[in-house]
Short mmCIF file of C-alpha atoms in Angstrom, two decimals:
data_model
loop_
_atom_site.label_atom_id
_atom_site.label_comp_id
_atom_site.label_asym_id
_atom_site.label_seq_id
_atom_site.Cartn_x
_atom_site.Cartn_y
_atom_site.Cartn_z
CA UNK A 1 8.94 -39.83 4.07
CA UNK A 2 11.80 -37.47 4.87
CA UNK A 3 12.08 -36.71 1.33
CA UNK A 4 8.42 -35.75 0.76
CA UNK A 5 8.79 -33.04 3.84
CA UNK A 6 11.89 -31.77 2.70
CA UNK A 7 10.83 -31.42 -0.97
CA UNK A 8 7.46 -29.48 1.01
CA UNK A 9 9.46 -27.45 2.43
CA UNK A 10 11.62 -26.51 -1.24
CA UNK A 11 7.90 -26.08 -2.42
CA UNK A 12 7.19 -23.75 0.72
CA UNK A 13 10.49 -21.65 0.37
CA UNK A 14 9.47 -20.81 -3.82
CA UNK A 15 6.36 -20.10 -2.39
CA UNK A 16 7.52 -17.39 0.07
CA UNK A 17 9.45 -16.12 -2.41
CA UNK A 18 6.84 -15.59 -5.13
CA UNK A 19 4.51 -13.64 -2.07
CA UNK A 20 7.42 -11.43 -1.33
CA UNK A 21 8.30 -10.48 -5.03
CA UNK A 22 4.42 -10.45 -5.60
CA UNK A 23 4.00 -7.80 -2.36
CA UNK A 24 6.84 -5.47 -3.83
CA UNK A 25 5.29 -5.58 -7.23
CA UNK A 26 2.03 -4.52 -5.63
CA UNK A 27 3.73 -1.86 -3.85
CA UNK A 28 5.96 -0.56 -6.82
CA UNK A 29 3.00 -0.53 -9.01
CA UNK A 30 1.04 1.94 -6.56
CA UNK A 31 3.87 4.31 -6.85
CA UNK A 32 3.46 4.22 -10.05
CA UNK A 33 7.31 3.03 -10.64
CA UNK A 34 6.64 0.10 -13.48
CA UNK A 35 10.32 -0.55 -14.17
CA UNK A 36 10.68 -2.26 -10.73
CA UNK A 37 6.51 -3.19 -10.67
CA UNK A 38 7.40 -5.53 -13.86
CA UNK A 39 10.87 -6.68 -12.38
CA UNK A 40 9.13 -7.66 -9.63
CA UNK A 41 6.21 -9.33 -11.17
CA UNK A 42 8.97 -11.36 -13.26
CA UNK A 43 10.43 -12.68 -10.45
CA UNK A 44 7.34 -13.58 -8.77
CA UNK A 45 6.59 -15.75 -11.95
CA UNK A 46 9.12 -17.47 -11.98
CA UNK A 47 9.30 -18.09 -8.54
CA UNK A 48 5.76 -19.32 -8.73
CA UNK A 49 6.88 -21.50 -11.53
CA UNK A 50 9.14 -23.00 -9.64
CA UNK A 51 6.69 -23.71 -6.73
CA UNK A 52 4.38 -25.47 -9.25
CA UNK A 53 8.04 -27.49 -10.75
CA UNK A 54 8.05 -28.77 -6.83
CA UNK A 55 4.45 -29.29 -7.02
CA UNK A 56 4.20 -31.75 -9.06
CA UNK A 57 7.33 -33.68 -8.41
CA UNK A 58 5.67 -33.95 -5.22
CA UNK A 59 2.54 -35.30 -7.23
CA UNK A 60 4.82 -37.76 -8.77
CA UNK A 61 6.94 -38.75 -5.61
CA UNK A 62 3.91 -39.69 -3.44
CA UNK A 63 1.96 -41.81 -6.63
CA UNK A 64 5.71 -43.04 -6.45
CA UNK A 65 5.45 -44.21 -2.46
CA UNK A 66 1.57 -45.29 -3.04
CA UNK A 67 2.94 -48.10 -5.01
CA UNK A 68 5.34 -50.11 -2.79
CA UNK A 69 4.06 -48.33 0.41
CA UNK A 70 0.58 -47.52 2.54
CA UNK A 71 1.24 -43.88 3.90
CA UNK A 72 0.13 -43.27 7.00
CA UNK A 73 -2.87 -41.45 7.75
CA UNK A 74 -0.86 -38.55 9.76
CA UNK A 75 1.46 -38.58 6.25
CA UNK A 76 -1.76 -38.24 4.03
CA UNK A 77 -3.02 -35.62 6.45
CA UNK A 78 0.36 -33.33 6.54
CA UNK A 79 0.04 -33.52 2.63
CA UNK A 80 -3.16 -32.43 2.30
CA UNK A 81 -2.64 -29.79 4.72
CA UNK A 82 0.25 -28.66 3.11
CA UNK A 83 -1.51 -29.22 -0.81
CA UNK A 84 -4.76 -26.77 0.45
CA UNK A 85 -2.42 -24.15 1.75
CA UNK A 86 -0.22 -24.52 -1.64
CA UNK A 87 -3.55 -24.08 -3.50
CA UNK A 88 -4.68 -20.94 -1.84
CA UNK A 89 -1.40 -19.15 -1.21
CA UNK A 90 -0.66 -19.59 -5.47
CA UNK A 91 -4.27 -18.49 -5.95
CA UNK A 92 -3.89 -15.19 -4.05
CA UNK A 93 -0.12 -14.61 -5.39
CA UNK A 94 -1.45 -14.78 -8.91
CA UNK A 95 -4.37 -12.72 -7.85
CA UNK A 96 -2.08 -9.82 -6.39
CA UNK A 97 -0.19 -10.23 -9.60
CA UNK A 98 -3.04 -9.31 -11.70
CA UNK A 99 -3.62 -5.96 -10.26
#
């Protein structure tokens, strides 16, 4: 189970990462500088790429653990938690990133 949170947390740290490069793309992009805008919407990408690598070896891991183990309810419940939030912070980063 240790592995699953740390593996959230790798998933959580790409995330951060993609909404930080996505915020300065925003912001380079409404100064009308697009040689940093499209830097920064690079990196973004392929931090969010990466997010969605640790996604779904996450995916895999837990269909992994389902076989040989029961997970707790408070396990299922973290990983839901943490799934939804995934969901919707990856939705609004690739929303910013279409502006």
């Amino acid at each position: 189970m240790k592995m699953i949170k740390k593996l959230v947390d790798c998933l959580d740290e790409e995330l951060e990462g993609a909404q930080r490069y996505a915020e300065k793309y925003v912001e380079y992009k409404a100064n009308d500088n697009s040689k940093w805008a499209n830097r920064f919407k690079s990196m973004a990408e392929d931090e969010l790429s990466h997010s969605m690598n640790m996604h779904e070896l996450i995916v895999e891991e837990i269909e992994k653990l389902r076989k040989v183990y029961t997970p707790s309810q408070e396990m299922l419940d973290k990983w839901d938690k943490a799934h939804t939030e995934y969901v919707d912070k990856a939705a609004w980063i690739k929303q910013m990133l279409t502006l």
